[in-house]
Short mmCIF file of C-alpha atoms in Angstrom, two decimals:
data_model
loop_
_atom_site.label_atom_id
_atom_site.label_comp_id
_atom_site.label_asym_id
_atom_site.label_seq_id
_atom_site.Cartn_x
_atom_site.Cartn_y
_atom_site.Cartn_z
CA MET A 16 60.77 123.94 96.53
CA MET A 17 61.68 120.40 94.33
CA GLU A 18 61.37 117.75 96.44
CA PRO A 19 64.12 114.85 95.91
CA GLN A 20 63.18 112.11 93.87
CA TRP A 21 64.48 108.51 94.14
CA SER A 22 65.42 107.12 91.08
CA PRO A 23 64.45 103.46 89.85
CA ALA A 24 66.91 100.76 90.09
CA LEU A 25 69.06 99.86 86.73
CA PRO A 26 67.28 97.44 84.97
CA PRO A 27 67.55 93.98 84.38
CA ILE A 28 70.93 93.21 82.30
CA ALA A 29 70.45 92.09 78.87
CA LYS A 30 72.16 89.48 76.93
CA ASP A 31 74.09 91.97 74.55
CA GLN A 32 74.72 94.08 77.48
CA VAL A 33 76.84 91.39 79.22
CA ARG A 34 78.70 90.38 75.71
CA ASN A 35 79.23 94.16 75.79
CA LEU A 36 80.40 94.31 78.94
CA PHE A 37 82.91 91.42 79.27
CA THR A 38 84.12 92.83 75.94
CA VAL A 39 85.01 95.99 77.63
CA LEU A 40 86.06 94.64 80.89
CA TRP A 41 88.24 91.68 79.85
CA HIS A 42 88.68 92.01 75.54
CA LEU A 43 86.50 88.64 75.39
CA ALA A 44 84.78 88.28 71.65
CA PRO A 45 81.59 86.62 71.68
CA CYS A 46 81.33 84.00 68.95
CA SER A 47 79.71 84.57 65.99
CA GLU A 48 77.09 82.40 66.24
CA CYS A 49 76.13 84.38 69.31
CA LEU A 50 76.17 87.64 67.51
CA ASP A 51 73.95 86.22 64.38
CA THR A 52 71.55 84.74 66.33
CA ALA A 53 69.59 84.49 69.35
CA VAL A 54 71.83 84.41 72.53
CA SER A 55 71.73 80.01 73.55
CA GLY A 56 72.80 78.44 76.95
CA LYS A 57 74.26 75.95 74.39
CA CYS A 58 77.02 77.56 72.99
CA LYS A 59 80.40 75.94 73.57
CA THR A 60 82.89 78.09 71.86
CA PRO A 61 85.22 78.56 74.23
CA GLU A 62 86.38 82.45 73.68
CA CYS A 63 82.17 83.01 73.68
CA SER A 64 82.01 85.78 76.50
CA THR A 65 78.05 84.24 76.36
CA ARG A 66 79.16 80.57 77.87
CA MET A 67 81.55 82.65 80.32
CA HIS A 68 78.66 84.68 82.10
CA GLN A 69 76.41 81.17 82.57
CA SER A 70 79.26 79.06 83.48
CA ARG A 71 82.46 80.56 84.93
CA PHE A 72 81.52 84.23 85.47
CA SER A 73 77.99 83.83 87.53
CA LEU A 74 79.59 85.22 90.88
CA TYR A 75 81.11 87.53 89.32
CA MET A 76 77.01 88.44 87.35
CA SER A 77 75.92 88.31 91.25
CA TYR A 78 77.98 90.40 92.33
CA TYR A 79 77.59 93.25 89.52
CA LYS A 80 73.78 92.78 90.19
CA ARG A 81 74.12 93.62 94.17
CA LEU A 82 76.08 96.53 92.88
CA CYS A 83 73.36 97.89 90.19
CA ALA A 84 71.05 97.12 92.56
CA SER A 85 72.58 99.34 95.23
CA TYR A 86 72.60 102.43 92.49
CA GLU A 87 69.80 104.37 93.99
CA PRO A 88 70.68 108.61 93.30
CA LEU A 89 68.70 111.13 94.99
CA VAL A 90 68.17 112.83 91.70
CA MET A 91 67.07 116.75 92.05
CA THR A 92 66.50 117.60 88.50
CA GLY A 93 66.98 116.02 85.06
CA HIS A 94 67.82 112.36 85.37
CA PRO A 95 70.47 109.61 86.73
CA ALA A 96 74.24 109.86 85.94
CA LEU A 97 73.30 105.85 85.04
CA ARG A 98 70.10 104.59 83.30
CA THR A 99 71.52 101.75 81.55
CA HIS A 100 73.90 99.03 81.65
CA ASP A 101 75.54 101.35 78.56
CA ASP A 102 75.79 103.47 80.63
CA ILE A 103 78.09 101.91 83.38
CA ARG A 104 80.05 100.41 80.01
CA ARG A 105 80.84 104.04 78.86
CA VAL A 106 82.07 105.05 82.59
CA VAL A 107 84.09 101.66 82.92
CA GLU A 108 85.57 102.41 79.48
CA HIS A 109 86.67 105.79 80.13
CA LEU A 110 87.76 104.58 83.29
CA LYS A 111 90.47 102.20 80.68
CA ALA A 112 91.29 105.06 78.57
CA HIS A 113 92.00 107.62 81.21
CA PRO A 114 93.75 106.54 84.52
CA ASP A 115 96.53 108.81 84.07
CA LYS A 116 93.62 112.07 84.44
CA THR A 117 92.24 113.16 88.05
CA LYS A 118 88.31 112.57 88.88
CA ALA A 119 87.15 115.56 88.53
CA GLU A 120 88.60 115.72 84.60
CA ILE A 121 87.00 112.27 84.37
CA GLN A 122 83.59 113.31 85.25
CA LYS A 123 83.54 116.13 82.87
CA LEU A 124 84.78 113.13 80.09
CA VAL A 125 82.08 111.10 80.76
CA PHE A 126 79.05 113.53 81.96
CA PRO A 127 79.81 116.51 79.54
CA LYS A 128 76.44 118.00 80.30
CA PRO A 129 77.08 117.93 84.13
CA ASN A 130 73.73 117.36 86.01
CA ASP A 131 74.10 116.36 90.03
CA PRO A 132 78.13 116.45 91.09
CA ALA A 133 77.22 113.89 93.73
CA ASP A 134 75.40 110.99 91.85
CA GLU A 135 78.25 111.27 88.92
CA SER A 136 80.47 110.54 91.41
CA ASN A 137 79.25 107.96 92.79
CA ALA A 138 78.56 106.46 88.96
CA LEU A 139 82.33 106.92 88.42
CA ASN A 140 83.03 104.53 91.67
CA LEU A 141 80.58 101.98 91.29
CA GLY A 142 82.61 101.88 87.58
CA VAL A 143 85.51 101.56 89.47
CA SER A 144 83.91 98.75 91.79
CA ILE A 145 83.07 97.02 88.68
CA ALA A 146 86.33 96.76 87.01
CA MET A 147 88.66 96.26 89.89
CA MET A 148 86.41 94.55 92.37
CA LEU A 149 87.03 96.95 94.87
CA ASN A 150 85.12 99.41 97.52
CA CYS A 151 85.47 102.77 96.15
CA GLY A 152 85.08 104.32 99.34
CA SER A 153 82.65 106.87 98.74
CA GLN A 154 81.40 108.65 101.51
CA GLU A 155 77.57 109.27 99.78
CA TYR A 156 77.55 105.85 98.29
CA SER A 157 75.47 103.41 99.53
CA SER A 158 75.78 101.16 102.76
CA ILE A 159 75.50 98.14 100.93
CA LEU A 160 79.06 98.18 99.37
CA LEU A 161 80.55 98.64 102.42
CA GLU A 162 82.12 95.59 104.19
CA ASP A 163 83.25 95.31 107.81
CA GLY A 164 87.15 96.68 107.83
CA CYS A 165 87.21 96.69 103.74
CA ASN A 166 88.88 100.00 102.23
CA ARG A 167 86.73 103.51 102.79
CA ILE A 168 89.71 105.23 101.34
CA VAL A 169 87.86 108.27 99.27
CA TRP A 170 88.45 108.67 95.57
CA ARG A 171 88.43 112.61 95.91
CA GLN A 172 87.86 114.91 93.17
CA GLY A 173 91.67 116.01 92.35
CA THR A 174 93.73 112.23 92.94
CA THR A 175 93.61 110.57 89.40
CA LEU A 176 92.37 106.82 89.37
CA THR A 177 96.41 105.40 89.37
CA HIS A 178 97.35 107.38 92.51
CA TYR A 179 94.27 106.17 93.98
CA LEU A 180 95.01 102.73 93.63
CA GLN A 181 98.67 103.76 94.98
CA LEU A 182 96.67 104.64 98.01
CA VAL A 183 94.75 101.66 98.84
CA LEU A 184 96.97 99.19 97.69
CA PRO A 185 100.02 100.17 99.34
CA ARG A 186 103.43 98.51 98.00
CA ARG A 187 105.92 97.85 100.95
CA GLU A 188 109.51 96.90 99.10
CA ALA A 189 110.94 94.22 100.94
CA LEU A 190 113.74 94.32 102.80
CA SER A 191 116.30 92.17 102.72
CA PRO A 192 116.04 90.50 106.68
CA ARG A 193 112.21 89.18 105.06
CA ARG A 194 113.13 88.42 102.21
CA GLN A 195 113.94 84.50 103.89
CA LEU A 196 110.96 84.71 105.66
CA GLN A 197 109.37 85.51 102.46
CA GLN A 198 110.69 83.22 100.20
CA ALA A 199 110.21 80.55 102.91
CA PHE A 200 106.36 81.34 102.52
CA LEU A 201 106.35 79.32 98.90
CA ASP A 202 108.79 76.57 100.39
CA PRO A 203 106.51 73.03 99.76
CA SER A 204 108.36 71.66 102.46
CA CYS A 205 108.53 73.94 105.08
CA PRO A 206 104.47 75.64 104.45
CA LEU A 207 104.83 78.73 107.11
CA VAL A 208 101.21 80.11 106.93
CA THR A 209 98.08 77.51 105.87
CA ALA A 210 94.68 77.71 106.21
CA LYS A 211 95.10 74.02 108.12
CA GLU A 212 97.24 75.70 110.56
CA LEU A 213 95.18 78.59 111.21
CA LYS A 214 92.34 76.50 111.72
CA ARG A 215 93.64 74.02 113.92
CA ARG A 216 96.12 76.53 116.40
CA ALA A 217 93.54 79.10 116.55
CA GLY A 218 90.18 77.79 114.96
CA THR A 219 90.09 80.59 112.71
CA ARG A 220 86.84 80.45 110.51
CA PHE A 221 87.26 81.44 106.39
CA ARG A 222 85.27 83.93 104.64
CA GLY A 223 85.13 84.78 100.97
CA THR A 224 84.92 88.87 100.43
CA ASP A 225 84.49 91.08 97.26
CA ASP A 226 86.37 93.42 97.83
CA ILE A 227 90.43 92.17 96.22
CA THR A 228 91.82 95.00 99.07
CA ASN A 229 90.05 93.13 101.86
CA HIS A 230 92.02 89.59 101.33
CA LEU A 231 94.05 88.18 103.76
CA ARG A 232 92.70 90.82 106.50
CA TYR A 233 92.52 88.96 109.55
CA ASP A 234 89.51 90.26 111.79
CA ALA A 235 90.72 89.23 115.47
CA ILE A 236 87.85 89.90 116.88
CA ASN A 237 85.82 87.73 115.35
CA ASN A 238 88.54 85.29 114.73
CA VAL A 239 87.77 85.48 111.17
CA LEU A 240 90.51 85.56 107.91
CA PHE A 241 88.79 87.29 104.88
CA VAL A 242 90.18 85.71 101.52
CA PHE A 243 89.15 87.21 98.03
CA HIS A 244 87.85 83.73 96.21
CA HIS A 245 87.22 85.59 92.65
CA ALA A 246 90.03 83.02 90.98
CA THR A 247 88.29 83.75 87.64
CA ILE A 248 87.83 87.45 87.52
CA LEU A 249 92.02 87.64 89.02
CA LYS A 250 93.03 85.27 86.52
CA GLU A 251 91.39 87.55 83.71
CA HIS A 252 92.96 90.41 85.38
CA LEU A 253 96.41 88.43 84.70
CA ARG A 254 95.70 87.82 81.23
CA LEU A 255 95.43 91.31 80.06
CA SER A 256 98.50 92.54 81.94
CA SER A 257 100.35 89.59 80.60
CA ARG A 258 100.46 91.38 77.48
CA CYS A 259 102.38 94.75 79.73
CA GLY A 260 106.01 92.99 79.24
CA SER A 261 108.01 92.06 82.65
CA ASN A 262 107.25 94.00 85.88
CA PRO A 263 104.63 96.73 84.53
CA SER A 264 104.14 99.40 86.13
CA GLU A 265 100.01 100.72 87.54
CA LEU A 266 99.58 103.01 84.93
CA THR A 267 100.47 100.29 82.70
CA CYS A 268 98.39 97.86 83.56
CA LEU A 269 95.60 100.40 84.37
CA LYS A 270 95.66 101.15 80.80
CA VAL A 271 94.55 97.63 80.17
CA GLY A 272 92.00 97.29 82.53
CA ALA A 273 93.86 95.51 84.62
CA LEU A 274 94.91 95.81 88.38
CA PRO A 275 98.44 96.17 89.25
CA ARG A 276 100.00 92.67 88.25
CA GLN A 277 102.29 92.39 91.30
CA TYR A 278 99.49 92.72 93.50
CA ALA A 279 97.42 89.87 91.34
CA LEU A 280 99.97 87.67 91.39
CA GLU A 281 100.66 88.25 95.21
CA VAL A 282 96.87 87.65 95.54
CA LEU A 283 96.51 84.30 93.98
CA HIS A 284 100.10 82.84 94.92
CA SER A 285 99.27 83.59 98.55
CA SER A 286 95.99 81.49 98.08
CA GLN A 287 96.96 78.72 95.75
CA LYS A 288 100.45 78.33 97.05
CA ILE A 289 100.08 79.68 100.85
CA LEU A 290 96.89 79.56 102.65
CA PHE A 291 95.25 76.17 100.88
CA PRO A 292 98.78 74.82 99.01
CA LEU A 293 96.64 72.81 95.88
CA TRP A 294 99.78 69.86 96.29
CA ASP A 295 98.45 69.12 99.77
CA SER A 296 95.08 66.77 99.96
CA GLU A 297 94.42 68.31 103.37
CA SER A 298 94.26 72.16 101.89
CA VAL A 299 92.42 71.17 98.80
CA THR A 300 89.52 69.48 101.17
CA LEU A 301 89.28 72.66 103.43
CA LEU A 302 89.38 74.72 100.12
CA GLN A 303 86.53 72.35 98.77
CA SER A 304 84.69 72.64 101.59
CA LEU A 305 84.80 76.50 101.26
CA VAL A 306 83.51 76.31 97.42
CA ASP A 307 80.93 73.63 98.02
CA GLY A 308 79.69 75.46 101.48
CA ALA A 309 80.91 79.18 101.21
CA GLY A 310 79.67 79.75 98.08
CA PHE A 311 84.28 80.70 97.41
CA ASP A 312 84.82 80.37 93.32
CA SER A 313 85.67 76.93 92.19
CA GLU A 314 88.79 78.38 89.73
CA ILE A 315 90.29 78.74 92.96
CA LEU A 316 91.33 74.89 93.00
CA ASN A 317 92.38 74.94 88.84
CA GLY A 318 96.26 75.54 89.27
CA ASN A 319 96.92 75.52 85.70
CA ASP A 320 97.98 78.94 84.99
CA ASN A 321 100.71 78.43 82.65
CA ASP A 322 99.55 80.74 79.98
CA PHE A 323 99.56 84.37 81.20
CA ILE A 324 101.84 83.42 84.62
CA GLY A 325 105.65 83.83 83.19
CA ASP A 326 108.62 81.22 85.04
CA ASP A 327 110.26 83.85 87.08
CA GLU A 328 106.79 84.80 88.16
CA GLU A 329 106.33 81.27 90.56
CA LYS A 330 108.07 82.89 93.23
CA ILE A 331 107.68 86.55 94.03
CA ASP A 332 108.58 88.87 97.05
CA PHE A 333 105.65 89.83 98.62
CA GLU A 334 105.61 93.64 98.29
CA TYR A 335 102.14 94.53 99.17
CA LEU A 336 100.56 91.10 101.24
CA TRP A 337 104.02 90.99 103.24
CA PRO A 338 102.24 92.45 106.51
CA ARG A 339 99.33 90.33 106.42
CA LEU A 340 101.18 86.96 105.70
CA SER A 341 103.09 88.39 108.52
CA GLU A 342 100.63 88.49 111.04
CA ILE A 343 98.77 85.42 109.92
CA TYR A 344 101.93 83.60 110.53
CA GLN A 345 102.34 85.47 113.97
CA GLU A 346 98.79 84.56 114.74
CA ILE A 347 100.17 80.77 113.83
CA GLN A 348 102.78 80.75 115.96
CA ASN A 349 101.15 82.47 119.63
CA PRO A 350 97.59 82.15 119.20
CA ARG A 351 95.15 85.48 120.91
CA PRO A 352 93.57 84.27 123.72
CA ARG A 353 90.14 82.87 123.32
CA GLY A 354 88.68 82.39 126.63
CA TRP A 355 88.20 84.76 129.84
CA LEU A 356 90.87 82.38 131.17
CA GLU A 357 93.01 83.19 128.22
CA ASN A 358 92.31 85.93 128.71
CA TRP A 359 93.59 86.45 131.72
CA LEU A 360 96.78 84.58 131.68
CA GLU A 361 99.73 86.05 129.84
CA ARG A 362 98.69 86.84 125.74
CA ARG A 363 102.59 85.20 124.69
CA SER A 364 101.57 81.90 123.42
CA GLY A 365 104.63 79.93 124.99
CA ALA A 366 103.70 81.40 128.86
CA ARG A 367 100.38 81.57 128.59
CA TYR A 368 100.14 77.64 127.58
CA VAL A 369 103.12 77.34 130.74
CA MET A 370 100.86 78.61 132.91
CA LEU A 371 97.61 77.39 131.91
CA ALA A 372 99.17 73.81 132.76
CA THR A 373 100.38 75.53 135.92
CA VAL A 374 96.98 76.40 136.98
CA ALA A 375 95.47 73.08 135.99
CA GLY A 376 97.85 71.01 137.49
CA VAL A 377 96.95 73.35 141.05
CA ALA A 378 93.79 73.13 140.26
CA PHE A 379 94.04 69.22 139.91
CA ALA A 380 95.94 68.94 143.29
CA VAL A 381 93.21 71.12 145.04
CA LEU A 382 90.59 68.60 143.29
CA LEU A 383 92.82 65.41 144.71
CA GLY A 384 93.19 66.56 147.57
CA MET A 385 89.77 67.64 148.50
CA ALA A 386 89.24 64.09 147.45
CA SER A 387 91.59 62.57 149.63
CA LEU A 388 89.58 64.78 152.59
CA ALA A 389 86.64 63.44 152.17
CA VAL A 390 87.40 59.40 151.81
CA SER A 391 90.33 60.14 155.26
CA SER A 392 86.82 61.99 156.86
CA TYR A 393 84.36 58.33 155.49
CA GLN A 394 86.59 56.28 156.54
CA SER A 395 86.87 57.85 160.23
CA TYR A 396 83.24 57.66 159.92
CA LEU A 397 82.84 53.81 159.38
CA ALA A 398 85.40 53.43 162.04
CA TYR A 399 83.92 55.64 164.82
CA GLU A 400 80.75 54.19 163.71
CA ASP A 401 81.94 50.40 163.95
CA PHE A 402 83.57 51.13 167.39
CA HIS A 403 80.50 52.75 168.67
CA ASN A 404 78.39 49.37 167.66
CA ASN A 405 81.20 47.27 168.91
CA ASN A 406 80.79 49.03 172.64
CA ASN A 407 77.23 48.58 172.25
CA LYS A 408 77.41 44.87 171.78
CA ARG A 409 80.00 44.29 174.77
CA ARG A 410 77.75 46.39 176.65
CA GLY A 411 74.50 44.09 175.93
CA TRP A 412 76.89 41.13 176.62
CA GLY A 413 77.65 42.23 180.05
CA ASN A 414 74.10 43.31 181.04
CA ALA A 415 73.12 39.80 180.17
#
């Protein structure tokens, strides 16, 4: 019986492969200077994908390299599905061209000569992770890609890419009673959900995530809020879908290689206008600290989005992120109990703090009573000693 062998990791990506990858992902055309000569980090052409790779896209390239490093297929015979970064580019091209085909159909198109079905399936999952920045949830996939609490829905062979995106990004039409509160989320005069309030009232910490489906997921156990911070990539997706007309469908967006436009807008607006409103100096300071200390993408501080966001998209209904925004709002209004004492007390914020104040008052009264008793006892002891000493002196005078 032939022993399985682990294939080596993908080789380092070359600069021309980076250019080709960016062209496929976001239609970024490299400049003629970089095509005609050796790639140089001194290129200043705005459209040059190489310049963007070295500056704006450095975080994405770190993410890309981590994904590629995790690809170690167990090959019984033949060769692995992905041997070069050009193979990855080819996978992404087919995903963009056929979002309405099932995974099995795309797999046959990408790999016309079948070898290892599990390896080929994982190669498609890797392509989705690279193109959409989400964990594709393969059961056989490397555990390196799994982030606590992130998407683990498997893209099955009989499911189209469009339907898979609908599963991992469920869209909920906003009910009319919720619309007023949703609009209030974007009202600068009434900030209902902000990171500074969440930190001040609940002591919440913020953690960047590379999985866009994990955006605004609240980990109540560890009191951590996950934020998709790759604003550079998010804006590239919005630029792509801006060519698709008004309110494009998921299928229309996927055909140009973009995330559903409504979801991308909600992620960007929830970051720059709700959680960290860029017009609030305290929120900007907090966000800057996350850029400096937690590795957030600095592009998240840039609110200049007029070239790919229409005037009618400045305020939107949160059809995807409404449940998570609501959970954050409830956490601000009624923080979960954290210590053992708060866990023992009633969970509702108002009642909990009333009872906490009552218990503190009773404890203070008991301590004050004990202190008063101690002082009274000491005073009685001093009085007794004084009385006893006076009697002894009188007896001494009488004997004299």
